Short mmCIF file of C-alpha atoms in Angstrom, two decimals:
data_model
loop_
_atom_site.label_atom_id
_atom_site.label_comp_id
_atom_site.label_asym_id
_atom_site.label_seq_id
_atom_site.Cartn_x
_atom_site.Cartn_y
_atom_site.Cartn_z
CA UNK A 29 0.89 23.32 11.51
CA UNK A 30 -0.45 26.40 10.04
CA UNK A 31 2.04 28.37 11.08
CA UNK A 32 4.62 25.97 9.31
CA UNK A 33 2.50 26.40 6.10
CA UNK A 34 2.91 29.81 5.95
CA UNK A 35 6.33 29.72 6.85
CA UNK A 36 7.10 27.33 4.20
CA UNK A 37 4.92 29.01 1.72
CA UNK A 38 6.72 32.46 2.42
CA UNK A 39 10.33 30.45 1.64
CA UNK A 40 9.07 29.37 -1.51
CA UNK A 41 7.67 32.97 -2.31
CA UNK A 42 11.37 34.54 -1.71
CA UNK A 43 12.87 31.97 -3.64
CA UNK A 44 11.16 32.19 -6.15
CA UNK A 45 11.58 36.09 -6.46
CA UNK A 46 14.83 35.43 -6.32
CA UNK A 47 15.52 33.17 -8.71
CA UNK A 48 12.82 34.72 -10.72
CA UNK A 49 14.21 38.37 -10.82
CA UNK A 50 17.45 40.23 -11.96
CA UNK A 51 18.15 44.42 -11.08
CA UNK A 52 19.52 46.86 -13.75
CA UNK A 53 20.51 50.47 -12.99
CA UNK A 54 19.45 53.64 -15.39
CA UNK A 55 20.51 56.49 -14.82
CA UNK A 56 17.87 57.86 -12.47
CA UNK A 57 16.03 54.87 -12.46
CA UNK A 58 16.38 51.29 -10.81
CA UNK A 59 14.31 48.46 -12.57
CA UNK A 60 13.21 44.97 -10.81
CA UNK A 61 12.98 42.16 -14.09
CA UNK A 62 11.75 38.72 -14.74
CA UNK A 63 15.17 36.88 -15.88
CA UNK A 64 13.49 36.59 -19.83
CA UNK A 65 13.85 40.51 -20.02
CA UNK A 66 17.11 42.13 -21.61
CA UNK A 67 17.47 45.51 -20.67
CA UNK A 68 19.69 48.18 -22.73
CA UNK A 69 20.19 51.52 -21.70
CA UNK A 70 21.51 54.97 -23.58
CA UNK A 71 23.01 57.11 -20.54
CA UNK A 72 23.74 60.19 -22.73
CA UNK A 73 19.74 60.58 -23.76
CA UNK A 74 18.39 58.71 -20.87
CA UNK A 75 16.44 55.70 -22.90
CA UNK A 76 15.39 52.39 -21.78
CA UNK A 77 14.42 49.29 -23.75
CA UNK A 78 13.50 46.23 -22.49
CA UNK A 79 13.11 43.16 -25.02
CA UNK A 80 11.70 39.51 -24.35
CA UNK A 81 9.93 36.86 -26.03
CA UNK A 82 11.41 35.23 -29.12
CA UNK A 83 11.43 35.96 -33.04
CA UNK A 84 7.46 35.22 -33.56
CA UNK A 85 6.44 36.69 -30.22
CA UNK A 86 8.96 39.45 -29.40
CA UNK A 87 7.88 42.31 -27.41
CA UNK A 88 9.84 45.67 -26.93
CA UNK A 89 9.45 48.09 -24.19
CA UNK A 90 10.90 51.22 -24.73
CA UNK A 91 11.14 54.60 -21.92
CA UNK A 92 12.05 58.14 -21.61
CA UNK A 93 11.69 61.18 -20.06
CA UNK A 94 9.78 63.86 -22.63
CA UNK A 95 12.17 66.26 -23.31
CA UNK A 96 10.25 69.51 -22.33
CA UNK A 97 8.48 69.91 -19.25
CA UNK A 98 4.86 69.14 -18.81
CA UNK A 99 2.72 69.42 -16.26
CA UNK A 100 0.31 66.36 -15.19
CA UNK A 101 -3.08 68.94 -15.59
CA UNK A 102 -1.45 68.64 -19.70
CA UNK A 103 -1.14 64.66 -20.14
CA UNK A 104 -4.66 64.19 -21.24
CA UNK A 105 -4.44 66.73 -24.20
CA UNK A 106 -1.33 65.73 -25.01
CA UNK A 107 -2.55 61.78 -25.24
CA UNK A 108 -5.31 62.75 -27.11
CA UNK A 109 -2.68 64.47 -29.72
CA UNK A 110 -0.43 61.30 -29.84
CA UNK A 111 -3.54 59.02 -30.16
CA UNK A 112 -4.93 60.92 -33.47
CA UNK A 113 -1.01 60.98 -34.80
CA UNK A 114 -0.29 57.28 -34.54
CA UNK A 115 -3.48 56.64 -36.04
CA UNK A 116 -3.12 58.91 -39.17
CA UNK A 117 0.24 58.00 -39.75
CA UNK A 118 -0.41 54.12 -39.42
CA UNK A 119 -2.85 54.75 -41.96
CA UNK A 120 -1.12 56.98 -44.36
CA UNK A 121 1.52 54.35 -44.30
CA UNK A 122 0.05 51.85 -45.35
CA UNK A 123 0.44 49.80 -42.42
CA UNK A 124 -3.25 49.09 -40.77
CA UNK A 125 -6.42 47.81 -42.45
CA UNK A 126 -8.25 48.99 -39.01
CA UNK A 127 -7.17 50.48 -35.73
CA UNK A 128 -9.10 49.95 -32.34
CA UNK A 129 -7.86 52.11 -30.25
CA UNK A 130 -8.21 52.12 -25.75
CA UNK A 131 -7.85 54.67 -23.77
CA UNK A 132 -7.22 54.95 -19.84
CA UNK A 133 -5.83 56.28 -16.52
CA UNK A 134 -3.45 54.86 -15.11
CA UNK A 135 -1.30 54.86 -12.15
CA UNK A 136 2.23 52.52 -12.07
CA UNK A 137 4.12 52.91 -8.74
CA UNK A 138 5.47 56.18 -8.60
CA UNK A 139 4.04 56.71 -12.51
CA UNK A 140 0.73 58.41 -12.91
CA UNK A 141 -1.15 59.33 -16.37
CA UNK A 142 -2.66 58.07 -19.69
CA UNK A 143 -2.50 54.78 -21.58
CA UNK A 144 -3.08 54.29 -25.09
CA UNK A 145 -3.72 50.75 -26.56
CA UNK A 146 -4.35 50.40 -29.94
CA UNK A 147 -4.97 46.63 -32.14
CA UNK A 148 -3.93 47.01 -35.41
CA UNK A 149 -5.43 44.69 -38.18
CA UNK A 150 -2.84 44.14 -40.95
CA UNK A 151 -4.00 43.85 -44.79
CA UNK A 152 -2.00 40.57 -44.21
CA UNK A 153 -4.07 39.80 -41.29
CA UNK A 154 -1.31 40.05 -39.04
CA UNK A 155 -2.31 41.49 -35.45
CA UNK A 156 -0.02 43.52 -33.15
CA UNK A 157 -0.97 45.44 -30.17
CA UNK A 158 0.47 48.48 -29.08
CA UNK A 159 0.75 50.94 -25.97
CA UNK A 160 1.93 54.20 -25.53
CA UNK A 161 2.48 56.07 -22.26
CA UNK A 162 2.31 59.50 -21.34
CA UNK A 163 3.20 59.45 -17.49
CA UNK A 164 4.57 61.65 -15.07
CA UNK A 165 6.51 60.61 -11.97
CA UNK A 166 6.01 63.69 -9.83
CA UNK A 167 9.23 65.39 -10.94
CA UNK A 168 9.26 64.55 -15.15
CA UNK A 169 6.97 63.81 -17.45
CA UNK A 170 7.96 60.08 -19.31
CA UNK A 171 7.25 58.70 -22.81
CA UNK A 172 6.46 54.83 -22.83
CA UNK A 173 5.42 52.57 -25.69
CA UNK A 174 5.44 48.96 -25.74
CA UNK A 175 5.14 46.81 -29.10
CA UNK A 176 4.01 43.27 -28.60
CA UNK A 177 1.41 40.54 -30.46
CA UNK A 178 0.64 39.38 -26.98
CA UNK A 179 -1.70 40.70 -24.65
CA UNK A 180 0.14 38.79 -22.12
CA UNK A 181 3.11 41.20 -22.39
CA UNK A 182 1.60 43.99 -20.93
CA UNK A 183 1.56 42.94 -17.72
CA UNK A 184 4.96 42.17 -17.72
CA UNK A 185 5.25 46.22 -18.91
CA UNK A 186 3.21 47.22 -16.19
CA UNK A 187 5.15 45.04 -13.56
CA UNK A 188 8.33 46.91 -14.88
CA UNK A 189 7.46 50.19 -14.99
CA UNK A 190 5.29 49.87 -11.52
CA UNK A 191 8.11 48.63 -9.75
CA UNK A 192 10.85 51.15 -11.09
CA UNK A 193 12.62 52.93 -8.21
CA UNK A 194 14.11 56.15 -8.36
CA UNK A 195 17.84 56.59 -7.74
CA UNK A 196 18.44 59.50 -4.89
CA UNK A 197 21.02 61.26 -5.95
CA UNK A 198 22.88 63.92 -3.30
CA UNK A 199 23.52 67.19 -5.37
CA UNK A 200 27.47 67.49 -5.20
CA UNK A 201 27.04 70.93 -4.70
CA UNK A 202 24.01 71.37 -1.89
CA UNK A 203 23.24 74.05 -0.29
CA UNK A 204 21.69 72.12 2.72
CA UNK A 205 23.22 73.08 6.25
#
């Protein structure tokens, strides 16, 4: 009996993954998405978005590789530069009554580096959260910033990123013998 619980239970688990989840191809990147997400990709510049949710809970998703090279051993300084930016320009714009800002390590599949979460307070009183990555996959380093008003959406952020897949591609030229 047990044995036909768990095989049932593993059935239903496929299924729903299945039915559940949709594949898009980047360019050197293969992403794994709940059926709510719309994914958009610029080939030329290497961007990703990813929207979901509707017009008063949307959520966007955006990633790229940073266009210089930088080392892991430089992600922390370099969060701690994009974390005092955002904040002075959300507040020379106008646009935040009062910042709280998070930071932490973090490590998404084959993604490793800093997270930045910030809750900004409206004059309106309108709250929206917002993330930005500074990761590095081994090879690049990547920009990531999600905007959402749910804290629910960062897990499905997380679920994306962590189970992105690099794309192998054979040089056409190798030197390999």
């Amino acid at each position: 009996p047990m044995k036909y619980l768990t095989l049932i239970t593993l059935g239903f688990c496929i299924l729903i993954s299945s039915v559940s989840a949709k594949e898009v191809t980047g360019k050197t990147y293969r992403f794994t998405l709940p059926d709510e997400v719309r994914f958009e990709s610029n080939e030329q510049h290497e961007f990703y978005s990813f929207h979901w949710g509707g017009p008063t809970n949307s959520a966007l998703l955006m990633l790229h590789p940073n266009p210089a090279p930088i080392s892991l051993r430089a992600l922390k300084p370099m969060a701690e530069m994009m974390q005092v930016t955002f904040e002075d320009q959300m507040k020379a714009q106008g646009q935040a009554s009062e910042i709280e800002t998070k930071r932490s390590d973090l490590t998404l599949g084959d993604f490793q580096g800093v997270e930045l979460e910030f809750t900004i307070k409206h004059d309106s009183g309108i709250t929206i959260k917002q993330w930005i990555w500074i990761l590095h996959d081994g090879t690049h380093a990547w920009n990531g910033q999600l905007t959402a008003h749910s804290a629910e959406d960062i897990g499905i952020a997380h679920k994306i990123i962590e189970h992105a897949t690099r794309i192998e591609n054979t040089p056409e030229n190798s030197n390999t013998k």
